[in-house]
Coordinates of C-alpha atoms in Angstrom, one line a residue:
M10 CA -8.8 49.4 -82.7
D11 CA -9.8 46.1 -84.1
D12 CA -8.3 44.3 -80.8
A13 CA -10.0 47.0 -78.6
E14 CA -13.0 45.8 -79.9
K15 CA -12.2 41.8 -79.5
T16 CA -11.3 42.5 -76.4
G17 CA -14.3 44.9 -75.1
A18 CA -16.3 42.1 -76.3
D19 CA -15.2 38.9 -74.8
E20 CA -15.0 40.9 -71.8
A21 CA -19.4 41.8 -72.2
S22 CA -19.7 37.6 -72.6
S23 CA -18.1 36.9 -69.9
G24 CA -18.0 38.2 -66.6
S25 CA -15.3 36.3 -64.3
S26 CA -13.1 36.5 -67.0
A27 CA -13.3 39.8 -67.2
K28 CA -12.6 40.1 -63.7
K29 CA -9.6 38.0 -63.8
R30 CA -8.0 40.0 -66.4
T31 CA -8.1 42.8 -64.8
R32 CA -5.9 41.3 -61.9
T33 CA -3.8 40.5 -63.6
R34 CA -3.2 43.7 -65.1
T35 CA -3.1 45.4 -61.4
R36 CA -0.3 43.6 -60.7
S37 CA 1.6 43.7 -63.9
V38 CA 5.0 45.3 -63.5
T39 CA 4.2 48.7 -65.4
R40 CA 2.4 50.1 -62.3
T41 CA 2.9 53.2 -64.0
R42 CA 0.6 52.7 -66.5
K43 CA -3.2 52.8 -66.5
P44 CA -4.9 50.5 -68.9
K45 CA -7.4 51.5 -71.1
S46 CA -11.0 52.3 -69.3
T47 CA -13.6 49.6 -70.6
P48 CA -16.7 49.5 -69.5
A49 CA -16.3 46.1 -67.9
T50 CA -13.0 47.4 -65.7
E51 CA -15.6 50.0 -64.7
T52 CA -18.1 47.4 -63.4
A53 CA -15.4 45.7 -61.4
A54 CA -13.4 48.5 -59.7
P55 CA -16.1 48.8 -57.0
E56 CA -16.0 45.1 -56.4
L57 CA -12.2 45.2 -55.7
P58 CA -11.8 48.6 -54.2
L59 CA -8.3 47.2 -52.3
E60 CA -6.9 46.1 -55.0
T61 CA -7.1 48.8 -57.1
A62 CA -6.5 51.5 -54.2
A63 CA -3.5 49.7 -53.3
P64 CA -1.4 49.9 -56.4
E65 CA -2.0 53.7 -56.3
Q66 CA -0.5 54.0 -52.9
R67 CA 2.6 51.8 -53.6
A68 CA 3.1 53.0 -57.1
P69 CA 6.1 55.3 -56.4
E70 CA 7.6 52.4 -53.9
P71 CA 9.7 51.3 -56.8
E72 CA 10.8 54.2 -58.2
R73 CA 12.6 55.0 -54.3
T74 CA 14.4 51.8 -54.4
P75 CA 18.0 52.7 -55.4
E76 CA 20.3 49.4 -56.5
P77 CA 22.2 49.6 -53.3
V78 CA 19.4 48.6 -50.9
R79 CA 18.9 45.5 -53.2
E80 CA 22.4 44.9 -52.7
V81 CA 22.2 44.9 -49.0
V82 CA 19.4 43.1 -49.2
S83 CA 20.9 40.4 -50.9
E84 CA 24.0 40.1 -48.9
K85 CA 21.8 39.6 -45.5
P86 CA 23.7 36.4 -44.7
V87 CA 26.0 38.5 -44.0
E88 CA 24.7 39.5 -40.8
R89 CA 23.9 36.1 -39.0
P90 CA 26.3 35.9 -36.9
R91 CA 24.0 38.4 -34.9
F92 CA 21.7 35.6 -34.4
T93 CA 24.4 33.0 -33.2
P94 CA 24.6 32.1 -29.6
E95 CA 27.5 33.7 -27.6
P96 CA 30.4 31.5 -27.1
R97 CA 29.7 31.3 -23.1
E98 CA 26.3 29.7 -23.8
E99 CA 27.1 27.2 -26.8
P100 CA 29.0 24.1 -25.7
A101 CA 30.0 23.3 -28.7
P102 CA 33.3 24.4 -30.7
A103 CA 32.2 23.8 -34.1
P104 CA 30.3 27.0 -34.6
A105 CA 32.8 29.3 -32.8
P106 CA 35.0 29.3 -36.1
E107 CA 32.3 30.6 -38.2
P108 CA 31.2 34.5 -36.7
E109 CA 35.1 34.7 -37.0
A110 CA 35.0 33.9 -41.4
R111 CA 32.5 36.4 -41.8
V112 CA 33.5 39.2 -39.4
P113 CA 36.1 40.8 -41.9
A114 CA 33.5 41.0 -45.2
E115 CA 31.7 43.4 -43.0
P116 CA 34.3 46.2 -43.8
A117 CA 34.1 45.7 -47.6
T118 CA 29.9 45.8 -47.9
P119 CA 29.9 49.2 -49.2
A120 CA 28.1 52.0 -47.0
P121 CA 24.8 52.8 -48.7
S122 CA 23.7 56.7 -48.6
D123 CA 20.0 55.7 -47.2
D124 CA 19.5 56.4 -43.3
R125 CA 18.4 52.8 -42.7
S126 CA 22.3 51.8 -42.9
A127 CA 22.4 53.8 -39.8
P128 CA 21.6 50.8 -37.3
E129 CA 23.5 48.7 -39.2
R130 CA 26.7 50.7 -38.9
S131 CA 26.2 50.9 -34.9
G132 CA 24.7 47.8 -34.4
G133 CA 28.1 45.6 -35.4
P134 CA 28.9 42.5 -32.7
E135 CA 31.8 44.5 -31.7
Q136 CA 29.7 47.4 -30.5
R137 CA 27.0 46.1 -28.9
H138 CA 25.6 45.5 -25.7
P139 CA 25.0 41.8 -24.8
Q140 CA 21.9 42.8 -23.4
Q141 CA 20.5 44.9 -26.2
S142 CA 18.5 42.8 -28.5
G143 CA 20.0 44.2 -31.6
G144 CA 18.2 46.7 -32.9
Q145 CA 14.5 44.9 -32.4
P146 CA 12.1 46.8 -31.0
R147 CA 11.2 43.7 -28.4
Q148 CA 13.4 40.8 -27.6
F149 CA 11.8 37.0 -25.9
H150 CA 13.1 35.1 -23.3
G151 CA 15.9 33.2 -25.3
E152 CA 16.8 35.3 -28.3
Q153 CA 20.5 36.3 -28.5
G154 CA 20.1 39.4 -31.2
G155 CA 18.5 41.1 -33.5
G156 CA 16.7 39.8 -36.8
G157 CA 16.3 42.8 -39.1
N158 CA 13.5 42.6 -40.8
E159 CA 12.4 38.7 -40.5
P160 CA 9.2 37.5 -39.6
F161 CA 8.7 37.3 -36.0
W162 CA 7.1 33.5 -36.4
K163 CA 10.2 32.9 -37.9
R164 CA 12.1 34.0 -35.4
D165 CA 10.4 32.5 -32.3
K166 CA 10.6 29.2 -34.5
R167 CA 14.4 29.7 -34.6
N168 CA 15.1 30.5 -31.0
K169 CA 12.4 27.5 -29.8
R170 CA 15.0 25.3 -31.6
K171 CA 18.0 26.9 -30.3
R172 CA 16.3 26.8 -26.9
G173 CA 16.0 22.9 -27.6
K174 CA 19.6 22.4 -28.5
H175 CA 21.5 24.0 -26.1
G176 CA 19.2 23.9 -23.1
G177 CA 18.0 27.4 -22.8
G178 CA 14.6 28.2 -21.6
Q179 CA 12.9 29.0 -18.4
W180 CA 12.1 25.4 -17.3
Q181 CA 15.2 23.7 -19.1
Q182 CA 18.6 23.4 -17.4
G183 CA 21.7 24.7 -19.1
G184 CA 21.3 28.2 -18.9
G185 CA 20.7 30.7 -21.5
G186 CA 17.0 31.2 -20.9
G187 CA 17.3 34.8 -19.8
E188 CA 15.9 34.2 -16.9
P189 CA 17.8 33.6 -13.9
R190 CA 17.3 30.1 -12.3
H191 CA 16.2 29.7 -8.8
P192 CA 18.9 27.8 -6.4
A193 CA 18.3 24.3 -5.8
Q194 CA 15.9 23.7 -2.7
P195 CA 17.2 21.5 0.2
P196 CA 15.5 18.2 1.0
P197 CA 12.8 18.4 3.5
P198 CA 13.9 17.2 6.9
N199 CA 13.6 13.4 8.1
L200 CA 10.9 13.3 10.5
Q201 CA 11.8 9.1 10.8
P202 CA 12.7 8.1 14.3
V203 CA 16.5 7.1 14.3
Y204 CA 17.1 3.3 15.5
G205 CA 20.0 2.0 16.5
D206 CA 22.0 -1.1 14.6
L207 CA 21.3 -4.7 15.1
P208 CA 23.7 -6.6 17.6
G209 CA 26.6 -8.1 15.6
P210 CA 26.3 -11.7 14.9
D211 CA 29.6 -12.5 14.9
R212 CA 30.4 -12.0 18.8
F213 CA 27.4 -14.8 19.3
N214 CA 29.5 -17.1 17.3
D215 CA 31.3 -18.4 20.2
L216 CA 28.9 -20.3 22.7
A217 CA 31.7 -20.9 25.3
A218 CA 32.6 -17.3 25.5
L219 CA 28.9 -16.4 25.3
K220 CA 28.0 -18.7 28.2
T221 CA 31.4 -16.9 30.2
R222 CA 29.5 -13.3 29.0
A223 CA 25.9 -14.3 30.5
D224 CA 27.8 -15.2 33.6
E225 CA 29.7 -12.0 34.1
I226 CA 26.7 -9.7 33.6
T227 CA 24.9 -11.2 36.5
V228 CA 27.4 -11.0 39.0
G229 CA 26.3 -7.6 40.9
G230 CA 23.2 -9.3 41.5
G231 CA 19.6 -7.5 42.7
E232 CA 16.5 -7.5 41.5
P233 CA 16.4 -8.6 37.6
I234 CA 14.5 -6.3 35.7
N235 CA 12.2 -8.1 33.1
I236 CA 11.7 -6.8 30.1
E237 CA 8.2 -8.0 29.3
K238 CA 6.9 -6.4 32.3
V239 CA 8.1 -2.9 31.5
Y240 CA 7.7 -2.7 27.3
G241 CA 3.8 -3.4 28.9
L242 CA 3.7 0.2 31.1
N243 CA 2.7 3.6 29.5
L244 CA 4.8 6.1 29.9
G245 CA 3.6 7.3 33.4
D246 CA 4.1 3.8 35.1
L247 CA 7.2 3.7 33.0
T248 CA 9.0 6.6 34.7
A249 CA 7.8 5.7 37.9
E250 CA 9.8 1.8 37.8
A251 CA 12.8 3.6 36.7
R252 CA 12.6 5.6 40.0
R253 CA 12.0 2.8 41.6
L254 CA 15.3 0.8 40.0
G255 CA 17.1 4.2 40.7
V256 CA 17.5 5.3 37.6
T257 CA 18.2 9.2 37.7
F258 CA 17.4 11.4 35.0
E259 CA 16.7 15.0 34.3
G260 CA 13.8 16.9 32.7
A261 CA 11.0 14.5 31.2
P262 CA 12.6 11.8 28.8
N263 CA 10.4 10.2 25.9
R264 CA 9.8 6.5 26.1
K265 CA 13.2 5.6 24.2
Q266 CA 15.2 7.8 26.5
L267 CA 13.9 5.8 29.5
L268 CA 14.3 2.9 28.4
S269 CA 17.8 3.5 27.2
Q270 CA 18.7 4.8 31.0
I271 CA 16.8 1.6 32.7
F272 CA 19.6 -0.6 30.5
K273 CA 22.4 1.8 31.0
S274 CA 21.8 1.6 34.9
A275 CA 21.5 -2.4 34.6
A276 CA 24.8 -2.6 32.5
E277 CA 26.6 -0.3 34.9
A278 CA 25.3 -2.5 38.2
K279 CA 25.4 -5.3 36.4
R280 CA 21.9 -6.3 37.1
P281 CA 20.5 -9.1 35.5
I282 CA 18.0 -8.6 32.4
V283 CA 15.2 -11.6 31.5
D284 CA 12.6 -11.8 28.9
R285 CA 10.1 -14.0 28.2
G286 CA 8.0 -14.2 24.9
W287 CA 7.8 -16.3 21.7
L288 CA 10.0 -16.8 19.1
D289 CA 9.6 -14.7 15.9
L290 CA 12.0 -15.8 13.3
T291 CA 13.2 -13.6 10.2
D292 CA 14.4 -14.6 6.3
R293 CA 18.2 -14.3 8.1
G294 CA 18.1 -16.9 10.1
H295 CA 17.9 -14.3 13.5
G296 CA 15.0 -14.3 15.6
F297 CA 13.3 -11.7 18.1
I298 CA 11.4 -12.2 21.3
V299 CA 7.4 -10.6 20.9
H300 CA 4.7 -10.5 23.5
E301 CA 1.0 -10.8 23.9
A302 CA -0.1 -7.4 25.1
V303 CA 1.0 -5.9 21.4
N304 CA -0.9 -8.8 19.4
Y305 CA 2.9 -10.3 18.4
R306 CA 4.0 -7.3 16.2
L307 CA 7.7 -6.6 16.1
Y308 CA 9.1 -3.2 17.5
P309 CA 12.9 -2.3 17.7
E310 CA 12.9 -2.6 21.4
N311 CA 12.8 -6.5 21.0
S312 CA 15.2 -8.7 22.4
Y313 CA 17.4 -10.1 19.6
V314 CA 17.9 -13.8 19.6
P315 CA 21.2 -14.7 17.7
E316 CA 21.2 -17.4 14.8
S317 CA 23.7 -19.4 16.9
L318 CA 21.5 -20.6 19.8
I319 CA 18.4 -21.3 17.3
R320 CA 20.7 -23.5 15.4
Q321 CA 21.9 -24.6 19.5
Y322 CA 18.6 -25.7 20.4
G323 CA 16.7 -26.3 17.4
L324 CA 14.1 -23.3 18.0
K325 CA 11.1 -23.1 15.8
R326 CA 9.1 -19.9 15.4
G327 CA 6.2 -19.8 17.9
H328 CA 8.1 -21.6 20.8
L329 CA 8.0 -19.8 24.1
L330 CA 11.1 -19.0 25.6
E331 CA 12.6 -17.8 28.8
V332 CA 15.8 -15.8 28.1
Q333 CA 18.6 -13.7 30.2
A334 CA 19.6 -10.7 27.6
E335 CA 22.4 -8.6 27.7
A336 CA 21.9 -4.7 27.6
P337 CA 21.8 -3.1 24.3
R338 CA 25.7 -1.8 23.9
E339 CA 26.7 1.9 22.0
N340 CA 24.7 2.6 18.7
E341 CA 22.8 -0.7 19.4
R342 CA 18.7 -0.4 19.2
C343 CA 17.8 -3.8 21.3
P344 CA 19.0 -6.0 23.9
S345 CA 20.5 -9.1 22.9
V346 CA 20.1 -12.7 24.0
V347 CA 22.8 -14.0 25.6
R348 CA 21.3 -17.7 27.2
V349 CA 18.1 -19.7 27.1
K350 CA 16.7 -20.5 30.2
S351 CA 13.8 -22.9 29.1
A352 CA 12.0 -23.4 25.9
M353 CA 8.2 -23.9 26.2
G354 CA 8.5 -25.0 29.7
I355 CA 11.0 -27.6 30.0
A356 CA 14.7 -27.7 29.3
P357 CA 16.1 -25.9 26.1
E358 CA 18.0 -28.8 25.4
E359 CA 14.7 -31.2 25.1
I360 CA 13.0 -29.1 22.9
S361 CA 14.4 -30.8 20.0
K362 CA 13.0 -34.0 21.3
V363 CA 9.5 -32.9 20.7
K364 CA 7.7 -34.3 17.9
P365 CA 6.7 -32.2 15.0
F366 CA 3.2 -31.2 14.3
E367 CA 3.4 -32.5 10.9
D368 CA 4.3 -35.5 11.6
L369 CA 1.3 -36.3 14.4
V370 CA -1.7 -38.4 13.0
P371 CA -4.8 -36.1 12.6
Y372 CA -8.5 -38.3 13.1
Y373 CA -12.0 -36.8 13.5
P374 CA -13.1 -35.2 16.6
L375 CA -14.1 -37.5 19.4
K376 CA -14.6 -35.4 22.6
R377 CA -17.2 -33.1 22.5
I378 CA -17.0 -29.4 23.3
L379 CA -20.5 -28.3 25.4
L380 CA -21.7 -25.3 24.8
E381 CA -24.6 -25.3 27.0
A382 CA -23.9 -22.6 30.2
P383 CA -26.9 -22.0 31.6
E384 CA -24.9 -20.4 34.6
V385 CA -23.6 -17.6 31.9
H386 CA -26.4 -17.3 29.1
K387 CA -29.8 -16.3 29.8
D388 CA -30.5 -17.3 25.8
V389 CA -30.7 -20.5 24.5
S390 CA -28.0 -19.9 21.5
M391 CA -25.7 -22.1 22.7
R392 CA -28.1 -24.7 23.1
A393 CA -29.2 -24.7 20.0
V394 CA -26.0 -25.0 18.6
D395 CA -25.2 -28.1 20.5
I396 CA -28.3 -29.7 19.4
L397 CA -28.1 -28.8 15.3
T398 CA -24.4 -28.2 14.9
P399 CA -22.2 -30.0 17.8
I400 CA -18.8 -28.8 18.0
G401 CA -15.7 -31.5 19.3
F402 CA -12.3 -31.0 19.9
G403 CA -10.4 -30.8 16.5
Q404 CA -13.2 -29.5 14.9
R405 CA -12.7 -27.5 11.5
G406 CA -16.2 -25.2 11.2
L407 CA -17.2 -22.5 9.2
I408 CA -20.0 -20.1 10.4
V409 CA -21.4 -18.8 7.1
A410 CA -22.9 -15.6 7.7
P411 CA -24.2 -12.7 5.9
P412 CA -23.5 -9.2 7.0
R413 CA -25.4 -8.2 10.3
T414 CA -26.8 -11.3 11.2
G415 CA -25.5 -11.7 14.5
K416 CA -22.2 -13.5 14.0
T417 CA -20.0 -11.5 16.5
V418 CA -22.3 -12.4 19.4
L419 CA -22.5 -16.0 18.7
L420 CA -18.8 -16.0 18.7
Q421 CA -18.7 -14.0 21.7
N422 CA -21.2 -16.7 23.6
M423 CA -18.9 -20.0 22.1
A424 CA -16.2 -18.2 24.0
N425 CA -17.7 -17.7 27.2
S426 CA -19.0 -20.9 27.0
I427 CA -15.7 -22.6 26.4
S428 CA -14.2 -20.8 28.9
E429 CA -17.0 -21.7 31.6
N430 CA -16.7 -25.1 30.9
F431 CA -13.2 -25.8 29.4
P432 CA -10.8 -23.7 31.6
E433 CA -8.3 -25.7 30.9
A434 CA -8.2 -25.4 26.9
K435 CA -6.2 -22.6 25.4
L436 CA -8.7 -20.2 23.6
I437 CA -7.4 -17.3 21.0
L438 CA -9.9 -14.7 19.1
L439 CA -8.0 -13.6 16.7
L440 CA -9.9 -10.3 14.9
I441 CA -8.7 -9.9 11.6
D442 CA -9.4 -6.7 9.6
E443 CA -12.4 -5.8 12.5
R444 CA -13.7 -2.2 13.9
P445 CA -11.7 -1.2 16.7
E446 CA -15.1 -1.1 19.2
E447 CA -15.3 -4.8 18.6
V448 CA -11.9 -5.1 19.7
T449 CA -12.9 -2.9 22.8
D450 CA -15.4 -5.1 23.6
F451 CA -14.2 -8.4 23.3
R452 CA -11.6 -8.0 25.6
R453 CA -13.8 -6.7 28.1
H454 CA -16.2 -9.9 27.7
T455 CA -14.5 -12.4 27.1
R456 CA -12.2 -14.1 29.3
G457 CA -9.7 -15.5 26.2
E458 CA -7.0 -13.8 25.1
V459 CA -7.9 -11.6 22.3
V460 CA -5.4 -10.9 19.4
S461 CA -6.3 -8.4 16.8
S462 CA -5.5 -6.4 14.0
T463 CA -7.9 -4.0 12.9
F464 CA -9.1 -2.3 9.8
D465 CA -7.0 0.6 9.7
E466 CA -3.6 -1.3 9.7
A467 CA -2.0 -2.8 6.7
P468 CA -2.4 -6.0 5.3
E469 CA 1.3 -7.0 7.0
S470 CA 0.0 -6.6 10.0
H471 CA -3.2 -9.2 9.4
V472 CA -0.9 -11.7 8.1
H473 CA 2.1 -11.4 10.7
C474 CA -0.8 -11.4 13.7
A475 CA -2.6 -14.4 12.0
E476 CA 0.8 -16.5 11.2
M477 CA 1.7 -16.2 14.7
V478 CA -1.1 -17.4 16.2
G479 CA -1.2 -20.3 13.9
E480 CA 2.2 -21.0 14.6
K481 CA 2.0 -20.8 18.5
A482 CA -1.0 -23.2 18.3
R483 CA 0.8 -25.9 16.9
R484 CA 3.6 -25.5 19.3
L485 CA 0.9 -25.8 21.9
V486 CA -0.5 -28.9 20.7
E487 CA 3.2 -30.6 20.0
M488 CA 2.9 -30.4 23.9
G489 CA 0.1 -32.1 24.3
Q490 CA -2.7 -29.0 24.7
H491 CA -5.8 -28.1 23.3
V492 CA -6.2 -25.2 21.5
I493 CA -9.3 -23.0 20.6
I494 CA -8.9 -20.4 17.8
L495 CA -12.4 -18.5 16.9
L496 CA -11.1 -16.6 14.0
D497 CA -13.1 -13.4 12.6
S498 CA -12.8 -13.6 9.8
I499 CA -11.4 -15.9 7.5
T500 CA -12.6 -14.0 4.3
R501 CA -10.8 -11.0 5.4
L502 CA -7.4 -13.1 6.3
A503 CA -7.6 -14.0 2.6
R504 CA -8.0 -10.8 1.3
A505 CA -5.2 -9.5 2.8
Y506 CA -3.4 -12.9 1.8
N507 CA -4.6 -11.9 -1.8
A508 CA -3.3 -8.0 -1.3
L509 CA 0.3 -9.6 -0.7
A510 CA 0.5 -12.2 -3.3
S511 CA 2.9 -11.7 -5.8
N512 CA 1.4 -11.1 -9.3
S513 CA 1.7 -14.3 -11.3
G514 CA -0.8 -13.4 -13.7
K515 CA -3.1 -16.4 -12.8
I516 CA -6.4 -14.6 -11.6
M517 CA -9.5 -16.2 -11.1
S518 CA -12.7 -15.0 -10.8
G519 CA -13.2 -12.0 -8.6
G520 CA -9.6 -10.6 -8.7
M521 CA -8.2 -13.2 -6.7
E522 CA -4.7 -14.6 -7.2
A523 CA -4.5 -18.1 -8.1
T524 CA -1.5 -18.4 -5.5
A525 CA -3.4 -16.6 -2.8
M526 CA -5.4 -18.9 -1.4
Q527 CA -2.6 -21.6 -0.1
K528 CA -1.5 -19.5 2.8
P529 CA -5.2 -19.5 4.1
K530 CA -5.8 -22.9 3.7
R531 CA -2.6 -24.1 5.4
F532 CA -4.2 -21.8 8.6
F533 CA -7.3 -23.4 7.9
G534 CA -6.5 -27.0 7.5
A535 CA -4.1 -27.1 11.1
A536 CA -7.4 -27.7 12.9
R537 CA -7.4 -31.6 13.9
N538 CA -7.4 -33.4 16.7
I539 CA -4.6 -35.7 17.5
E540 CA -4.4 -39.2 18.3
G541 CA -3.0 -39.5 21.9
G542 CA -2.2 -35.9 22.2
G543 CA -3.9 -32.5 22.1
S544 CA -6.2 -30.8 19.4
L545 CA -6.4 -27.2 17.9
T546 CA -10.2 -26.1 16.9
I547 CA -10.7 -23.7 14.4
M548 CA -14.4 -21.5 14.1
A549 CA -14.1 -19.1 11.4
T550 CA -16.7 -16.8 10.3
A551 CA -17.2 -16.9 6.4
L552 CA -18.9 -13.6 4.8
I553 CA -21.2 -14.3 1.8
D554 CA -24.0 -12.0 0.3
T555 CA -21.6 -8.9 0.6
G556 CA -22.2 -7.9 -3.5
S557 CA -18.5 -8.9 -3.5
R558 CA -17.5 -11.8 -6.1
M559 CA -14.4 -12.3 -4.3
D560 CA -16.2 -13.0 -1.1
E561 CA -18.2 -15.8 -3.1
V562 CA -15.2 -17.0 -4.4
I563 CA -13.2 -17.2 -1.1
F564 CA -16.5 -18.9 0.6
E565 CA -16.4 -21.7 -2.4
E566 CA -12.7 -22.3 -2.1
F567 CA -13.5 -23.3 1.7
K568 CA -16.6 -24.9 1.8
G569 CA -15.3 -28.3 0.7
T570 CA -12.7 -28.1 3.6
G571 CA -14.3 -27.5 6.9
N572 CA -15.9 -30.6 9.0
M573 CA -18.6 -28.9 10.3
E574 CA -20.7 -25.6 8.8
L575 CA -23.2 -23.6 10.4
H576 CA -25.6 -20.5 8.4
L577 CA -27.1 -18.1 9.6
D578 CA -30.6 -16.8 8.0
R579 CA -30.8 -13.6 6.8
G580 CA -35.1 -14.3 7.2
L581 CA -34.8 -15.3 10.6
V582 CA -32.8 -11.4 11.3
D583 CA -35.8 -9.7 9.2
K584 CA -37.8 -11.2 12.4
R585 CA -35.9 -11.1 15.0
I586 CA -35.1 -14.4 15.6
F587 CA -31.8 -15.1 17.3
P588 CA -29.7 -17.3 17.2
A589 CA -30.7 -17.0 12.8
I590 CA -29.6 -20.8 12.1
N591 CA -30.7 -22.6 9.3
M592 CA -31.1 -26.1 10.1
D593 CA -31.5 -27.6 6.9
R594 CA -28.1 -26.1 5.8
S595 CA -26.2 -26.5 9.0
G596 CA -24.8 -29.9 10.2
T597 CA -21.2 -31.6 11.3
R598 CA -20.0 -34.7 9.5
K599 CA -19.2 -37.5 11.9
E600 CA -21.7 -36.4 14.9
E601 CA -22.3 -40.0 15.7
L602 CA -18.5 -39.7 17.1
I603 CA -19.5 -37.0 19.1
Y604 CA -23.2 -37.7 20.4
H605 CA -24.1 -39.9 23.1
P606 CA -26.0 -42.6 21.4
D607 CA -29.5 -42.0 23.2
E608 CA -29.0 -38.2 22.4
M609 CA -28.5 -39.2 18.9
V610 CA -31.4 -40.9 18.2
R611 CA -33.9 -38.3 19.7
I612 CA -32.1 -35.4 17.5
Y613 CA -32.5 -37.3 14.6
G614 CA -36.4 -38.3 15.0
L615 CA -36.5 -33.7 16.2
R616 CA -35.0 -33.1 12.5
R617 CA -37.3 -35.9 10.7
A618 CA -40.4 -34.1 12.3
M619 CA -39.1 -30.8 10.9
Q620 CA -38.5 -31.6 7.5
G621 CA -41.6 -30.3 5.9
I622 CA -41.4 -27.3 7.7
P623 CA -39.8 -24.0 6.0
P624 CA -36.8 -23.2 7.8
I625 CA -38.1 -19.7 9.4
E626 CA -40.9 -21.5 11.3
A627 CA -39.3 -24.7 12.3
M628 CA -36.2 -22.4 14.0
E629 CA -39.4 -20.6 15.8
M630 CA -40.9 -23.4 16.9
L631 CA -37.3 -25.1 18.0
L632 CA -36.1 -21.8 20.2
N633 CA -40.1 -21.7 21.4
R634 CA -39.7 -25.6 23.0
L635 CA -36.1 -24.9 24.4
K636 CA -37.0 -21.7 26.4
K637 CA -39.9 -23.9 27.8
T638 CA -37.2 -26.1 29.5
K639 CA -34.0 -25.5 31.3
T640 CA -31.2 -27.8 30.0
N641 CA -31.4 -30.0 26.3
A642 CA -31.4 -33.1 28.2
E643 CA -35.0 -31.8 29.8
F644 CA -36.0 -30.7 26.2
L645 CA -34.6 -34.1 24.9
M646 CA -37.0 -36.3 27.3
S647 CA -39.4 -34.1 26.4
L648 CA -40.2 -35.1 22.5
N649 CA -41.9 -38.4 23.7
R650 CA -44.3 -36.6 25.5

C-alpha cells in the first residue's frame, strides 16, 4: 500500500511522467492483466483512445499463435527460391545451383495443422505455373513470384534491382520485363538521289593513250554536243534539244535521264562532246569545269578534269578552258576531259609561261574611271562621286553605309556608268548574302556579270562563290585585262568566313574568330594596279550602325586596308537627300595622281570653301549647284563666278 500511495503522489505531481508510465504499462508483455485504476490513468485514457483500444482487440492474438507457426516464420528463408529469377532469364550460371541446394529442404519442413499452410503446400516451385504470382494477390512488371508476408515496398525495390542487373523492365533490353518488346523498326527510306562514281584516275595516267582515245571518240563527226549549252537549258528546252539531236526516249523522262540518254547517244554515234568553262580545283588534285550561268557552283554532272592534264599544262584555279570530253561510262556520273584545246584563249602549252599574279608589281591607280554619264543617269549622284571621291583602275575602295542609305542604288549606278564608259573592262557584280529580289533587280538593270549567293544558302556557298570570282579575276589580270568587282557586301562575306573558321580558341570582340579575317583580307587586298599590265578594282560595301558588335569589328579591320572611302550619312537620308555622301569623311588617297591639274585646283578650292559648313548643308548646296549644270567641267568652270 505504501508503494501505491507513492505512485499516486508521483502521478499527481507530474502529468507527463504519468502518461509515459501509462504507455509503458499498455505495451507490457502481460497484456491480459489490467493495472489498477488510478486517478492518473483515468484522466489519460480519453487522450489516447487508440492505444488503449488496440491492446483490448489484439489481446487474444498471442494465445492463438502456436509454436509451430513461429517455426515456419523462422524458416522463411527456405522459400527464397520463389523470388530468384528463372534460369532462362538470368544468364549468370552462379545462382543456378542455389535453388537445387535448397529444394530438398522443403519435405523436411513439418506441415502445420493451421489452414494458412495450404497455399504453401500448393505453391511449390514444381507445381507453380510460370505466369502465376506464387500466392500473391497482385504482380508488377518484372516480378517472378510471390513474397509471402513481405511488404510491397521491399518487393518493388528488390524487383527494380533485378531489372537493373539482368536487363528486365519495359524499356530495357534483355527480356524479363513482363510485357513483350516491339519488333525493330526498319530504317527510314533514303530519298537522296544516287549519282554515279567519279571516273577512275588510273586510266588518265598514260597521256599518249589519252590522246589516242580523244581521236577515236570523234571519228563519227557530226554536230558536237556543247555541254555548257545543254546544262543551261530548262527541262522543256532540254527535251526539245534531245529530240533535235536524234535521241529517242519514251514517256516523260526527268533531267538526269535526258542527259544520260544524250550522252549515251553521243557515245554510240561517236559524236564529239565539247565543254567551255572555268576550272575549279579540289584538294585531291583533280578539278571540274564550272559555268557562269549557275554562279560557278559545283554539280554532279560537271566535266571531270584529271590530275594528269592539270600537271601537264600547269593549270590553275580560275583558268578559262575549252576542252573535249568523253561521255560517262557505266556507273559514272559525269563526262571526263580527254583533251584541252585552249586555256585563257591561248594554246595550253603557253599558259605556263604567263607571269603569276603574285609576281606582278602593284602601284597606285594612275588611270581614272569616270562615272559621269549624262546619257545614262538623270540624277547627279555619279557626278558627285567623281568630284568628292574619284576612282581609278586598281582602286581598293570601301563604301561605308548604315542600313537603308542607298548603297544598292549607288552600286547599280556605278555599274551602268562603267558599262557605258568602259565596255572593254570586265565588270563583275558579286552579291553575297543578299535578298533574291535584289539579285533579280541587278540582273535586269545592269549589263555586267552578276554572281550571287543569296541569304538562304549556306556559308559554304558564299565562300565558294567569292573565291571563284577572285581567282577568275586574278587569271584575267595575269592576261593584262582590267577587271572591276562591285562587292555587296564585304561584311557578310567576312561573316561567312567566320562561320566556317576552325575553332582555335582565340575569339576577338563580337565573337569574331582571330583567323577568320585572313581570307577576306586576301580577297580585298588583291585589288591593285599593275605596272605595265592590267588592274583589279574592288569597290566593296561595309555595313555600320547595325547594332552588331561583329560588324563594327569587321569595319575596323578593313578601315586601313582601302585607299578610298565613301561614307554615307543617315542625316542626309532622313532629309531625303541623295546621294547621302558625307563630304568631310569621304576621300581618296593619292587623288592627285588621277585628277587633272586644273581640276584638282578647283576641287581643292571647293573643299576649302565648304570646310566650315555642316556636312548636311554643304552636301545639299553642292547638289543644288550640280543640278544647274550639265557636266562637271561646266560646274567647275562656274566656281570662279
